[in-house]
């Protein structure tokens, strides 16, 4: 399985994210946490990839 983003949302001043994360638990890859921001989550490194504040 492959996903470009764990979360996607409109890019405007009314949309904010705080302390969100993605993690790959089995196989596959998530390239970014949200809207092309954040590190990739892969099955090779089962670690949460976090975005603390956006924007």
mmCIF file of N, CA and C in Angstrom:
data_model
loop_
_atom_site.group_PDB
_atom_site.id
_atom_site.type_symbol
_atom_site.label_atom_id
_atom_site.label_comp_id
_atom_site.label_asym_id
_atom_site.label_seq_id
_atom_site.Cartn_x
_atom_site.Cartn_y
_atom_site.Cartn_z
ATOM 1 N N UNK A 1 0.837 -1.162 0.000
ATOM 2 C CA UNK A 1 0.000 0.000 0.000
ATOM 3 C C UNK A 1 0.890 1.235 0.000
ATOM 4 N N UNK A 2 0.450 2.257 -0.688
ATOM 5 C CA UNK A 2 1.182 3.521 -0.743
ATOM 6 C C UNK A 2 0.193 4.668 -0.684
ATOM 7 N N UNK A 3 0.524 5.674 0.120
ATOM 8 C CA UNK A 3 -0.288 6.881 0.203
ATOM 9 C C UNK A 3 0.647 8.083 0.192
ATOM 10 N N UNK A 4 0.282 9.101 -0.556
ATOM 11 C CA UNK A 4 1.104 10.308 -0.602
ATOM 12 C C UNK A 4 1.041 11.071 0.720
ATOM 13 N N UNK A 5 -0.146 11.120 1.340
ATOM 14 C CA UNK A 5 -0.348 11.849 2.587
ATOM 15 C C UNK A 5 -1.247 11.057 3.524
ATOM 16 N N UNK A 6 -0.972 11.150 4.818
ATOM 17 C CA UNK A 6 -1.866 10.549 5.806
ATOM 18 C C UNK A 6 -3.142 11.362 5.945
ATOM 19 N N UNK A 7 -3.011 12.681 5.817
ATOM 20 C CA UNK A 7 -4.138 13.608 5.906
ATOM 21 C C UNK A 7 -4.025 14.601 4.768
ATOM 22 N N UNK A 8 -5.169 15.043 4.264
ATOM 23 C CA UNK A 8 -5.202 16.106 3.266
ATOM 24 C C UNK A 8 -6.322 17.062 3.630
ATOM 25 N N UNK A 9 -6.048 18.357 3.455
ATOM 26 C CA UNK A 9 -7.046 19.374 3.788
ATOM 27 C C UNK A 9 -6.798 20.604 2.931
ATOM 28 N N UNK A 10 -7.822 21.453 2.770
ATOM 29 C CA UNK A 10 -7.619 22.688 2.025
ATOM 30 C C UNK A 10 -6.548 23.548 2.698
ATOM 31 N N UNK A 11 -5.747 24.225 1.899
ATOM 32 C CA UNK A 11 -4.716 25.118 2.432
ATOM 33 C C UNK A 11 -5.289 26.523 2.536
ATOM 34 N N UNK A 12 -5.798 26.855 3.709
ATOM 35 C CA UNK A 12 -6.267 28.216 3.974
ATOM 36 C C UNK A 12 -6.135 28.504 5.467
ATOM 37 N N UNK A 13 -6.303 29.737 5.846
ATOM 38 C CA UNK A 13 -6.102 30.158 7.231
ATOM 39 C C UNK A 13 -7.074 29.574 8.232
ATOM 40 N N UNK A 14 -8.188 29.017 7.769
ATOM 41 C CA UNK A 14 -9.184 28.455 8.681
ATOM 42 C C UNK A 14 -8.933 26.989 9.015
ATOM 43 N N UNK A 15 -7.975 26.364 8.347
ATOM 44 C CA UNK A 15 -7.667 24.948 8.589
ATOM 45 C C UNK A 15 -6.338 24.871 9.330
ATOM 46 N N UNK A 16 -6.375 24.271 10.526
ATOM 47 C CA UNK A 16 -5.164 24.148 11.340
ATOM 48 C C UNK A 16 -5.057 22.738 11.881
ATOM 49 N N UNK A 17 -3.839 22.268 11.999
ATOM 50 C CA UNK A 17 -3.572 20.963 12.594
ATOM 51 C C UNK A 17 -2.608 21.139 13.751
ATOM 52 N N UNK A 18 -2.834 20.388 14.821
ATOM 53 C CA UNK A 18 -1.954 20.391 15.990
ATOM 54 C C UNK A 18 -1.675 18.949 16.389
ATOM 55 N N UNK A 19 -0.399 18.595 16.479
ATOM 56 C CA UNK A 19 0.029 17.290 16.988
ATOM 57 C C UNK A 19 -0.628 16.115 16.273
ATOM 58 N N UNK A 20 -0.484 16.061 14.965
ATOM 59 C CA UNK A 20 -1.000 14.922 14.206
ATOM 60 C C UNK A 20 0.172 14.049 13.776
ATOM 61 N N UNK A 21 -0.098 12.764 13.570
ATOM 62 C CA UNK A 21 0.978 11.870 13.168
ATOM 63 C C UNK A 21 0.456 10.749 12.293
ATOM 64 N N UNK A 22 1.391 10.123 11.577
ATOM 65 C CA UNK A 22 1.132 8.898 10.830
ATOM 66 C C UNK A 22 2.155 7.866 11.274
ATOM 67 N N UNK A 23 1.813 6.598 11.082
ATOM 68 C CA UNK A 23 2.728 5.505 11.408
ATOM 69 C C UNK A 23 2.388 4.325 10.500
ATOM 70 N N UNK A 24 3.396 3.634 10.039
ATOM 71 C CA UNK A 24 3.194 2.433 9.228
ATOM 72 C C UNK A 24 3.394 1.228 10.133
ATOM 73 N N UNK A 25 2.355 0.437 10.322
ATOM 74 C CA UNK A 25 2.404 -0.675 11.273
ATOM 75 C C UNK A 25 2.748 -2.020 10.642
ATOM 76 N N UNK A 26 2.577 -2.164 9.357
ATOM 77 C CA UNK A 26 2.815 -3.478 8.748
ATOM 78 C C UNK A 26 3.656 -3.345 7.485
ATOM 79 N N UNK A 27 3.020 -2.952 6.412
ATOM 80 C CA UNK A 27 3.746 -2.788 5.161
ATOM 81 C C UNK A 27 3.230 -1.541 4.469
ATOM 82 N N UNK A 28 3.991 -1.051 3.533
ATOM 83 C CA UNK A 28 3.580 0.127 2.791
ATOM 84 C C UNK A 28 4.273 1.380 3.286
ATOM 85 N N UNK A 29 3.937 2.476 2.624
ATOM 86 C CA UNK A 29 4.576 3.753 2.917
ATOM 87 C C UNK A 29 3.556 4.876 2.867
ATOM 88 N N UNK A 30 3.700 5.822 3.776
ATOM 89 C CA UNK A 30 2.966 7.085 3.737
ATOM 90 C C UNK A 30 4.040 8.153 3.560
ATOM 91 N N UNK A 31 4.033 8.845 2.427
ATOM 92 C CA UNK A 31 5.115 9.775 2.095
ATOM 93 C C UNK A 31 5.201 10.978 3.027
ATOM 94 N N UNK A 32 4.047 11.520 3.433
ATOM 95 C CA UNK A 32 4.020 12.729 4.260
ATOM 96 C C UNK A 32 2.876 12.634 5.262
ATOM 97 N N UNK A 33 2.965 13.432 6.315
ATOM 98 C CA UNK A 33 1.912 13.437 7.329
ATOM 99 C C UNK A 33 0.675 14.160 6.797
ATOM 100 N N UNK A 34 0.850 15.401 6.351
ATOM 101 C CA UNK A 34 -0.287 16.192 5.874
ATOM 102 C C UNK A 34 0.154 17.134 4.754
ATOM 103 N N UNK A 35 -0.622 17.179 3.683
ATOM 104 C CA UNK A 35 -0.405 18.130 2.582
ATOM 105 C C UNK A 35 1.068 18.262 2.177
ATOM 106 N N UNK A 36 1.744 17.157 1.945
ATOM 107 C CA UNK A 36 3.149 17.132 1.512
ATOM 108 C C UNK A 36 4.128 17.673 2.550
ATOM 109 N N UNK A 37 3.736 17.661 3.817
ATOM 110 C CA UNK A 37 4.594 18.121 4.915
ATOM 111 C C UNK A 37 4.796 16.968 5.890
ATOM 112 N N UNK A 38 6.009 16.803 6.349
ATOM 113 C CA UNK A 38 6.330 15.756 7.317
ATOM 114 C C UNK A 38 7.095 14.615 6.679
ATOM 115 N N UNK A 39 7.771 13.853 7.526
ATOM 116 C CA UNK A 39 8.601 12.741 7.069
ATOM 117 C C UNK A 39 7.762 11.547 6.641
ATOM 118 N N UNK A 40 8.385 10.667 5.886
ATOM 119 C CA UNK A 40 7.720 9.443 5.434
ATOM 120 C C UNK A 40 7.619 8.434 6.571
ATOM 121 N N UNK A 41 6.504 7.735 6.622
ATOM 122 C CA UNK A 41 6.305 6.618 7.550
ATOM 123 C C UNK A 41 6.446 5.337 6.742
ATOM 124 N N UNK A 42 7.410 4.496 7.124
ATOM 125 C CA UNK A 42 7.670 3.267 6.379
ATOM 126 C C UNK A 42 7.651 2.066 7.310
ATOM 127 N N UNK A 43 7.497 0.891 6.743
ATOM 128 C CA UNK A 43 7.504 -0.343 7.527
ATOM 129 C C UNK A 43 8.902 -0.656 8.050
ATOM 130 N N UNK A 44 9.930 -0.097 7.428
ATOM 131 C CA UNK A 44 11.309 -0.315 7.878
ATOM 132 C C UNK A 44 11.599 0.360 9.214
ATOM 133 N N UNK A 45 10.951 1.482 9.460
ATOM 134 C CA UNK A 45 11.140 2.226 10.711
ATOM 135 C C UNK A 45 9.766 2.507 11.299
ATOM 136 N N UNK A 46 9.317 1.663 12.201
ATOM 137 C CA UNK A 46 7.970 1.794 12.775
ATOM 138 C C UNK A 46 8.016 2.858 13.871
ATOM 139 N N UNK A 47 7.984 4.114 13.428
ATOM 140 C CA UNK A 47 8.023 5.265 14.321
ATOM 141 C C UNK A 47 6.955 6.255 13.901
ATOM 142 N N UNK A 48 6.336 6.951 14.850
ATOM 143 C CA UNK A 48 5.387 7.988 14.461
ATOM 144 C C UNK A 48 6.114 9.147 13.789
ATOM 145 N N UNK A 49 5.527 9.646 12.737
ATOM 146 C CA UNK A 49 6.041 10.830 12.044
ATOM 147 C C UNK A 49 5.056 11.950 12.344
ATOM 148 N N UNK A 50 5.523 12.972 13.042
ATOM 149 C CA UNK A 50 4.637 13.974 13.631
ATOM 150 C C UNK A 50 4.800 15.340 12.985
ATOM 151 N N UNK A 51 3.680 16.044 12.835
ATOM 152 C CA UNK A 51 3.666 17.470 12.521
ATOM 153 C C UNK A 51 3.021 18.137 13.727
ATOM 154 N N UNK A 52 3.762 19.018 14.382
ATOM 155 C CA UNK A 52 3.296 19.629 15.622
ATOM 156 C C UNK A 52 2.289 20.748 15.367
ATOM 157 N N UNK A 53 2.585 21.635 14.428
ATOM 158 C CA UNK A 53 1.699 22.756 14.126
ATOM 159 C C UNK A 53 1.672 23.017 12.630
ATOM 160 N N UNK A 54 0.494 23.198 12.096
ATOM 161 C CA UNK A 54 0.333 23.572 10.694
ATOM 162 C C UNK A 54 -0.893 24.454 10.580
ATOM 163 N N UNK A 55 -0.872 25.621 10.088
ATOM 164 C CA UNK A 55 0.310 26.317 9.601
ATOM 165 C C UNK A 55 1.125 26.898 10.722
#
